[in-house]
mmCIF file with all atom_site columns, C-alpha atoms in Angstrom:
data_model
loop_
_atom_site.group_PDB
_atom_site.id
_atom_site.type_symbol
_atom_site.label_atom_id
_atom_site.label_alt_id
_atom_site.label_comp_id
_atom_site.label_asym_id
_atom_site.label_entity_id
_atom_site.label_seq_id
_atom_site.pdbx_PDB_ins_code
_atom_site.Cartn_x
_atom_site.Cartn_y
_atom_site.Cartn_z
_atom_site.occupancy
_atom_site.B_iso_or_equiv
_atom_site.pdbx_formal_charge
_atom_site.auth_seq_id
_atom_site.auth_comp_id
_atom_site.auth_asym_id
_atom_site.auth_atom_id
_atom_site.pdbx_PDB_model_num
ATOM 1   C CA . MET A 1 1   ? 0.000   0.000  0.000  1.00 52.00 ? 1   MET A CA 1
ATOM 2   C CA . SER A 1 2   ? 1.511   3.331  -1.032 1.00 55.00 ? 2   SER A CA 1
ATOM 3   C CA . ALA A 1 3   ? 1.776   6.332  1.308  1.00 56.00 ? 3   ALA A CA 1
ATOM 4   C CA . GLY A 1 4   ? -0.889  8.295  -0.554 1.00 57.00 ? 4   GLY A CA 1
ATOM 5   C CA . SER A 1 5   ? -3.384  5.488  -1.173 1.00 66.00 ? 5   SER A CA 1
ATOM 6   C CA . PRO A 1 6   ? -7.058  6.066  -0.328 1.00 69.00 ? 6   PRO A CA 1
ATOM 7   C CA . ARG A 1 7   ? -7.097  2.917  1.777  1.00 74.00 ? 7   ARG A CA 1
ATOM 8   C CA . ARG A 1 8   ? -4.373  4.309  4.064  1.00 73.00 ? 8   ARG A CA 1
ATOM 9   C CA . GLY A 1 9   ? -6.422  7.487  4.568  1.00 69.00 ? 9   GLY A CA 1
ATOM 10  C CA . VAL A 1 10  ? -9.423  5.425  5.625  1.00 72.00 ? 10  VAL A CA 1
ATOM 11  C CA . VAL A 1 11  ? -7.308  3.425  8.103  1.00 75.00 ? 11  VAL A CA 1
ATOM 12  C CA . VAL A 1 12  ? -5.834  6.619  9.595  1.00 72.00 ? 12  VAL A CA 1
ATOM 13  C CA . GLY A 1 13  ? -9.318  8.164  9.851  1.00 72.00 ? 13  GLY A CA 1
ATOM 14  C CA . ILE A 1 14  ? -10.719 5.094  11.586 1.00 80.00 ? 14  ILE A CA 1
ATOM 15  C CA . ALA A 1 15  ? -7.749  5.006  13.976 1.00 74.00 ? 15  ALA A CA 1
ATOM 16  C CA . ALA A 1 16  ? -8.307  8.695  14.817 1.00 72.00 ? 16  ALA A CA 1
ATOM 17  C CA . LEU A 1 17  ? -12.016 8.063  15.491 1.00 73.00 ? 17  LEU A CA 1
ATOM 18  C CA . VAL A 1 18  ? -11.214 5.076  17.700 1.00 72.00 ? 18  VAL A CA 1
ATOM 19  C CA . ALA A 1 19  ? -8.649  7.133  19.642 1.00 74.00 ? 19  ALA A CA 1
ATOM 20  C CA . LEU A 1 20  ? -11.149 9.992  20.065 1.00 72.00 ? 20  LEU A CA 1
ATOM 21  C CA . ALA A 1 21  ? -13.876 7.587  21.217 1.00 73.00 ? 21  ALA A CA 1
ATOM 22  C CA . ALA A 1 22  ? -11.464 5.986  23.714 1.00 74.00 ? 22  ALA A CA 1
ATOM 23  C CA . ALA A 1 23  ? -10.459 9.402  25.072 1.00 74.00 ? 23  ALA A CA 1
ATOM 24  C CA . LEU A 1 24  ? -14.092 10.486 25.453 1.00 72.00 ? 24  LEU A CA 1
ATOM 25  C CA . ALA A 1 25  ? -15.002 7.192  27.116 1.00 71.00 ? 25  ALA A CA 1
ATOM 26  C CA . GLY A 1 26  ? -12.081 7.579  29.513 1.00 71.00 ? 26  GLY A CA 1
ATOM 27  C CA . LEU A 1 27  ? -13.137 11.133 30.329 1.00 71.00 ? 27  LEU A CA 1
ATOM 28  C CA . TRP A 1 28  ? -16.718 10.004 30.936 1.00 69.00 ? 28  TRP A CA 1
ATOM 29  C CA . VAL A 1 29  ? -15.623 7.124  33.206 1.00 68.00 ? 29  VAL A CA 1
ATOM 30  C CA . GLY A 1 30  ? -13.301 9.481  35.119 1.00 67.00 ? 30  GLY A CA 1
ATOM 31  C CA . MET A 1 31  ? -16.064 12.023 35.690 1.00 66.00 ? 31  MET A CA 1
ATOM 32  C CA . GLN A 1 32  ? -18.451 9.291  36.836 1.00 66.00 ? 32  GLN A CA 1
ATOM 33  C CA . ARG A 1 33  ? -15.880 7.915  39.247 1.00 64.00 ? 33  ARG A CA 1
ATOM 34  C CA . PHE A 1 34  ? -14.112 11.038 40.496 1.00 63.00 ? 34  PHE A CA 1
ATOM 35  C CA . GLY A 1 35  ? -16.223 14.035 39.432 1.00 57.00 ? 35  GLY A CA 1
ATOM 36  C CA . PRO A 1 36  ? -18.806 15.881 41.523 1.00 53.00 ? 36  PRO A CA 1
ATOM 37  C CA . GLY A 1 37  ? -22.271 14.371 41.691 1.00 53.00 ? 37  GLY A CA 1
ATOM 38  C CA . PRO A 1 38  ? -25.298 15.944 40.031 1.00 54.00 ? 38  PRO A CA 1
ATOM 39  C CA . GLY A 1 39  ? -26.154 19.352 41.427 1.00 50.00 ? 39  GLY A CA 1
ATOM 40  C CA . VAL A 1 40  ? -22.886 19.635 43.344 1.00 49.00 ? 40  VAL A CA 1
ATOM 41  C CA . ALA A 1 41  ? -20.846 22.792 42.844 1.00 50.00 ? 41  ALA A CA 1
ATOM 42  C CA . ALA A 1 42  ? -17.181 22.445 41.945 1.00 52.00 ? 42  ALA A CA 1
ATOM 43  C CA . VAL A 1 43  ? -16.041 23.722 45.355 1.00 51.00 ? 43  VAL A CA 1
ATOM 44  C CA . PRO A 1 44  ? -13.861 21.481 47.494 1.00 52.00 ? 44  PRO A CA 1
ATOM 45  C CA . PRO A 1 45  ? -15.767 19.841 50.357 1.00 53.00 ? 45  PRO A CA 1
ATOM 46  C CA . VAL A 1 46  ? -15.153 21.532 53.674 1.00 54.00 ? 46  VAL A CA 1
ATOM 47  C CA . ALA A 1 47  ? -16.021 20.218 57.110 1.00 55.00 ? 47  ALA A CA 1
ATOM 48  C CA . LEU A 1 48  ? -17.791 22.987 58.992 1.00 50.00 ? 48  LEU A CA 1
ATOM 49  C CA . GLN A 1 49  ? -18.237 21.228 62.283 1.00 62.00 ? 49  GLN A CA 1
ATOM 50  C CA . ALA A 1 50  ? -16.229 23.180 64.840 1.00 63.00 ? 50  ALA A CA 1
ATOM 51  C CA . GLY A 1 51  ? -15.480 26.657 66.055 1.00 68.00 ? 51  GLY A CA 1
ATOM 52  C CA . THR A 1 52  ? -14.135 28.561 69.029 1.00 71.00 ? 52  THR A CA 1
ATOM 53  C CA . SER A 1 53  ? -16.321 30.679 71.243 1.00 69.00 ? 53  SER A CA 1
ATOM 54  C CA . LEU A 1 54  ? -14.577 33.804 72.468 1.00 71.00 ? 54  LEU A CA 1
ATOM 55  C CA . PRO A 1 55  ? -16.072 34.950 75.781 1.00 77.00 ? 55  PRO A CA 1
ATOM 56  C CA . MET A 1 56  ? -15.059 38.621 75.518 1.00 81.00 ? 56  MET A CA 1
ATOM 57  C CA . PRO A 1 57  ? -14.626 40.079 72.045 1.00 75.00 ? 57  PRO A CA 1
ATOM 58  C CA . LYS A 1 58  ? -11.805 42.566 71.642 1.00 78.00 ? 58  LYS A CA 1
ATOM 59  C CA . PRO A 1 59  ? -12.721 45.982 70.286 1.00 81.00 ? 59  PRO A CA 1
ATOM 60  C CA . LEU A 1 60  ? -11.616 46.660 66.740 1.00 82.00 ? 60  LEU A CA 1
ATOM 61  C CA . GLY A 1 61  ? -9.215  49.597 66.435 1.00 87.00 ? 61  GLY A CA 1
ATOM 62  C CA . HIS A 1 62  ? -9.605  52.355 63.869 1.00 90.00 ? 62  HIS A CA 1
ATOM 63  C CA . PHE A 1 63  ? -8.419  51.552 60.347 1.00 91.00 ? 63  PHE A CA 1
ATOM 64  C CA . VAL A 1 64  ? -8.900  52.901 56.848 1.00 93.00 ? 64  VAL A CA 1
ATOM 65  C CA . LEU A 1 65  ? -8.606  50.564 53.877 1.00 95.00 ? 65  LEU A CA 1
ATOM 66  C CA . THR A 1 66  ? -9.694  50.773 50.234 1.00 95.00 ? 66  THR A CA 1
ATOM 67  C CA . ASP A 1 67  ? -12.310 48.268 49.143 1.00 96.00 ? 67  ASP A CA 1
ATOM 68  C CA . GLN A 1 68  ? -12.625 46.441 45.812 1.00 96.00 ? 68  GLN A CA 1
ATOM 69  C CA . ASP A 1 69  ? -14.683 49.323 44.382 1.00 96.00 ? 69  ASP A CA 1
ATOM 70  C CA . GLY A 1 70  ? -12.163 52.024 45.382 1.00 95.00 ? 70  GLY A CA 1
ATOM 71  C CA . ARG A 1 71  ? -14.246 53.205 48.344 1.00 96.00 ? 71  ARG A CA 1
ATOM 72  C CA . GLU A 1 72  ? -13.055 53.746 51.891 1.00 95.00 ? 72  GLU A CA 1
ATOM 73  C CA . LEU A 1 73  ? -13.554 50.799 54.229 1.00 95.00 ? 73  LEU A CA 1
ATOM 74  C CA . THR A 1 74  ? -13.308 51.447 57.976 1.00 94.00 ? 74  THR A CA 1
ATOM 75  C CA . GLU A 1 75  ? -14.218 49.546 61.108 1.00 92.00 ? 75  GLU A CA 1
ATOM 76  C CA . GLU A 1 76  ? -17.573 51.347 61.031 1.00 92.00 ? 76  GLU A CA 1
ATOM 77  C CA . SER A 1 77  ? -18.305 49.730 57.649 1.00 91.00 ? 77  SER A CA 1
ATOM 78  C CA . LEU A 1 78  ? -18.346 46.376 59.414 1.00 89.00 ? 78  LEU A CA 1
ATOM 79  C CA . LEU A 1 79  ? -20.673 47.270 62.291 1.00 88.00 ? 79  LEU A CA 1
ATOM 80  C CA . GLY A 1 80  ? -24.018 45.548 62.568 1.00 86.00 ? 80  GLY A CA 1
ATOM 81  C CA . ARG A 1 81  ? -23.117 42.275 60.812 1.00 86.00 ? 81  ARG A CA 1
ATOM 82  C CA . TRP A 1 82  ? -20.847 39.384 61.462 1.00 88.00 ? 82  TRP A CA 1
ATOM 83  C CA . THR A 1 83  ? -17.783 39.569 59.235 1.00 92.00 ? 83  THR A CA 1
ATOM 84  C CA . PHE A 1 84  ? -15.489 36.673 58.446 1.00 92.00 ? 84  PHE A CA 1
ATOM 85  C CA . ALA A 1 85  ? -12.094 38.037 57.415 1.00 94.00 ? 85  ALA A CA 1
ATOM 86  C CA . ALA A 1 86  ? -9.050  36.453 55.818 1.00 94.00 ? 86  ALA A CA 1
ATOM 87  C CA . ILE A 1 87  ? -5.662  37.985 55.137 1.00 94.00 ? 87  ILE A CA 1
ATOM 88  C CA . GLY A 1 88  ? -3.660  37.097 52.036 1.00 95.00 ? 88  GLY A CA 1
ATOM 89  C CA . TYR A 1 89  ? -2.938  38.235 48.480 1.00 95.00 ? 89  TYR A CA 1
ATOM 90  C CA . THR A 1 90  ? -4.488  37.486 45.098 1.00 95.00 ? 90  THR A CA 1
ATOM 91  C CA . THR A 1 91  ? -1.436  35.702 43.662 1.00 95.00 ? 91  THR A CA 1
ATOM 92  C CA . CYS A 1 92  ? -1.293  33.301 46.618 1.00 93.00 ? 92  CYS A CA 1
ATOM 93  C CA . PRO A 1 93  ? -1.195  29.847 44.999 1.00 91.00 ? 93  PRO A CA 1
ATOM 94  C CA . ASP A 1 94  ? -2.920  27.638 47.544 1.00 90.00 ? 94  ASP A CA 1
ATOM 95  C CA . ILE A 1 95  ? -3.919  28.831 51.024 1.00 92.00 ? 95  ILE A CA 1
ATOM 96  C CA . CYS A 1 96  ? -5.861  31.934 49.910 1.00 93.00 ? 96  CYS A CA 1
ATOM 97  C CA . PRO A 1 97  ? -8.015  30.173 47.285 1.00 93.00 ? 97  PRO A CA 1
ATOM 98  C CA . LEU A 1 98  ? -8.678  27.369 49.762 1.00 93.00 ? 98  LEU A CA 1
ATOM 99  C CA . THR A 1 99  ? -9.729  29.935 52.376 1.00 94.00 ? 99  THR A CA 1
ATOM 100 C CA . MET A 1 100 ? -12.028 31.614 49.862 1.00 95.00 ? 100 MET A CA 1
ATOM 101 C CA . ALA A 1 101 ? -13.521 28.224 48.951 1.00 94.00 ? 101 ALA A CA 1
ATOM 102 C CA . THR A 1 102 ? -14.119 27.679 52.677 1.00 92.00 ? 102 THR A CA 1
ATOM 103 C CA . PHE A 1 103 ? -15.907 31.055 52.760 1.00 94.00 ? 103 PHE A CA 1
ATOM 104 C CA . VAL A 1 104 ? -18.101 29.885 49.849 1.00 94.00 ? 104 VAL A CA 1
ATOM 105 C CA . ALA A 1 105 ? -18.973 26.654 51.693 1.00 91.00 ? 105 ALA A CA 1
ATOM 106 C CA . LEU A 1 106 ? -19.611 28.510 54.945 1.00 90.00 ? 106 LEU A CA 1
ATOM 107 C CA . ASN A 1 107 ? -21.819 31.060 53.178 1.00 90.00 ? 107 ASN A CA 1
ATOM 108 C CA . ARG A 1 108 ? -23.772 28.235 51.551 1.00 89.00 ? 108 ARG A CA 1
ATOM 109 C CA . GLU A 1 109 ? -24.148 26.432 54.897 1.00 86.00 ? 109 GLU A CA 1
ATOM 110 C CA . ILE A 1 110 ? -25.392 29.579 56.622 1.00 85.00 ? 110 ILE A CA 1
ATOM 111 C CA . GLY A 1 111 ? -27.776 30.241 53.733 1.00 81.00 ? 111 GLY A CA 1
ATOM 112 C CA . THR A 1 112 ? -29.398 26.834 54.097 1.00 77.00 ? 112 THR A CA 1
ATOM 113 C CA . SER A 1 113 ? -29.665 27.176 57.884 1.00 74.00 ? 113 SER A CA 1
ATOM 114 C CA . GLY A 1 114 ? -32.433 29.765 57.644 1.00 72.00 ? 114 GLY A CA 1
ATOM 115 C CA . ALA A 1 115 ? -30.359 32.509 59.297 1.00 71.00 ? 115 ALA A CA 1
ATOM 116 C CA . ALA A 1 116 ? -32.150 35.858 59.186 1.00 76.00 ? 116 ALA A CA 1
ATOM 117 C CA . GLU A 1 117 ? -29.072 37.826 58.173 1.00 81.00 ? 117 GLU A CA 1
ATOM 118 C CA . ARG A 1 118 ? -26.081 36.609 56.204 1.00 83.00 ? 118 ARG A CA 1
ATOM 119 C CA . PRO A 1 119 ? -22.569 37.545 57.352 1.00 90.00 ? 119 PRO A CA 1
ATOM 120 C CA . GLN A 1 120 ? -20.039 39.482 55.279 1.00 93.00 ? 120 GLN A CA 1
ATOM 121 C CA . PHE A 1 121 ? -16.898 37.849 53.956 1.00 96.00 ? 121 PHE A CA 1
ATOM 122 C CA . LEU A 1 122 ? -13.826 40.083 53.676 1.00 96.00 ? 122 LEU A CA 1
ATOM 123 C CA . PHE A 1 123 ? -10.500 39.292 52.011 1.00 97.00 ? 123 PHE A CA 1
ATOM 124 C CA . ILE A 1 124 ? -7.763  41.735 53.113 1.00 96.00 ? 124 ILE A CA 1
ATOM 125 C CA . SER A 1 125 ? -4.764  41.859 50.794 1.00 96.00 ? 125 SER A CA 1
ATOM 126 C CA . VAL A 1 126 ? -1.299  42.491 52.180 1.00 94.00 ? 126 VAL A CA 1
ATOM 127 C CA . ASP A 1 127 ? 0.095   43.211 48.701 1.00 94.00 ? 127 ASP A CA 1
ATOM 128 C CA . PRO A 1 128 ? -1.162  46.732 47.934 1.00 92.00 ? 128 PRO A CA 1
ATOM 129 C CA . GLN A 1 129 ? 1.294   47.254 45.060 1.00 92.00 ? 129 GLN A CA 1
ATOM 130 C CA . ARG A 1 130 ? -0.175  44.429 42.990 1.00 94.00 ? 130 ARG A CA 1
ATOM 131 C CA . ASP A 1 131 ? -3.640  44.026 44.475 1.00 95.00 ? 131 ASP A CA 1
ATOM 132 C CA . THR A 1 132 ? -5.368  47.102 43.134 1.00 94.00 ? 132 THR A CA 1
ATOM 133 C CA . PRO A 1 133 ? -9.095  47.584 43.774 1.00 95.00 ? 133 PRO A CA 1
ATOM 134 C CA . GLY A 1 134 ? -9.838  46.270 40.276 1.00 95.00 ? 134 GLY A CA 1
ATOM 135 C CA . ARG A 1 135 ? -7.765  43.138 40.795 1.00 96.00 ? 135 ARG A CA 1
ATOM 136 C CA . LEU A 1 136 ? -9.346  42.581 44.213 1.00 96.00 ? 136 LEU A CA 1
ATOM 137 C CA . ALA A 1 137 ? -12.826 42.971 42.724 1.00 96.00 ? 137 ALA A CA 1
ATOM 138 C CA . GLN A 1 138 ? -12.076 40.349 40.087 1.00 96.00 ? 138 GLN A CA 1
ATOM 139 C CA . TYR A 1 139 ? -10.596 37.983 42.683 1.00 96.00 ? 139 TYR A CA 1
ATOM 140 C CA . VAL A 1 140 ? -13.274 38.111 45.391 1.00 96.00 ? 140 VAL A CA 1
ATOM 141 C CA . ARG A 1 141 ? -16.178 38.189 42.917 1.00 96.00 ? 141 ARG A CA 1
ATOM 142 C CA . HIS A 1 142 ? -14.810 35.049 41.290 1.00 95.00 ? 142 HIS A CA 1
ATOM 143 C CA . PHE A 1 143 ? -15.805 33.274 44.498 1.00 95.00 ? 143 PHE A CA 1
ATOM 144 C CA . ASP A 1 144 ? -19.008 35.229 45.249 1.00 95.00 ? 144 ASP A CA 1
ATOM 145 C CA . PRO A 1 145 ? -20.321 38.572 43.948 1.00 95.00 ? 145 PRO A CA 1
ATOM 146 C CA . ALA A 1 146 ? -21.155 39.681 47.502 1.00 94.00 ? 146 ALA A CA 1
ATOM 147 C CA . PHE A 1 147 ? -17.684 39.061 48.938 1.00 96.00 ? 147 PHE A CA 1
ATOM 148 C CA . LEU A 1 148 ? -15.607 42.083 49.901 1.00 96.00 ? 148 LEU A CA 1
ATOM 149 C CA . GLY A 1 149 ? -11.942 42.760 49.215 1.00 97.00 ? 149 GLY A CA 1
ATOM 150 C CA . ALA A 1 150 ? -9.784  45.470 50.737 1.00 96.00 ? 150 ALA A CA 1
ATOM 151 C CA . THR A 1 151 ? -6.217  46.658 50.867 1.00 94.00 ? 151 THR A CA 1
ATOM 152 C CA . GLY A 1 152 ? -4.296  49.657 52.135 1.00 90.00 ? 152 GLY A CA 1
ATOM 153 C CA . GLU A 1 153 ? -0.909  51.257 52.461 1.00 84.00 ? 153 GLU A CA 1
ATOM 154 C CA . ASP A 1 154 ? 1.851   49.241 54.095 1.00 75.00 ? 154 ASP A CA 1
ATOM 155 C CA . LYS A 1 155 ? 1.695   51.332 57.282 1.00 71.00 ? 155 LYS A CA 1
ATOM 156 C CA . VAL A 1 156 ? -2.013  50.494 57.701 1.00 63.00 ? 156 VAL A CA 1
ATOM 157 C CA . LEU A 1 157 ? -1.591  46.793 57.081 1.00 60.00 ? 157 LEU A CA 1
#
């Protein structure tokens, strides 16, 4: 059979289709075995079964940060609602995204508990040179549109 024969083209085409079918079947089997179940979001599972009760909360000192929309964020902005806060930076490769995924799971858990008021979730960046308000907005809203992001000058942080 010559290199340019029609029969060779048919064999190559059939081999490509078989390889594609095998790859798709493997992908399907992998998703059935290891993928999330139906209706499950692609957020890592988090065990939300423990916490620490603090008998006497400490007062929050005065601070001025810039939020993800370029507005001023102070301690007064947080009054009246529970706020879960995390400190990190948007280029953090592992701990910060995991913390934000935990916030997503916690927010979902609180939402299904019938709580009258939802808490705020605040990500405070310690990298003000790179984490501009626009970058913070993109980062926190990737996890949830209602999440807050803030940063400030080095002397404030």
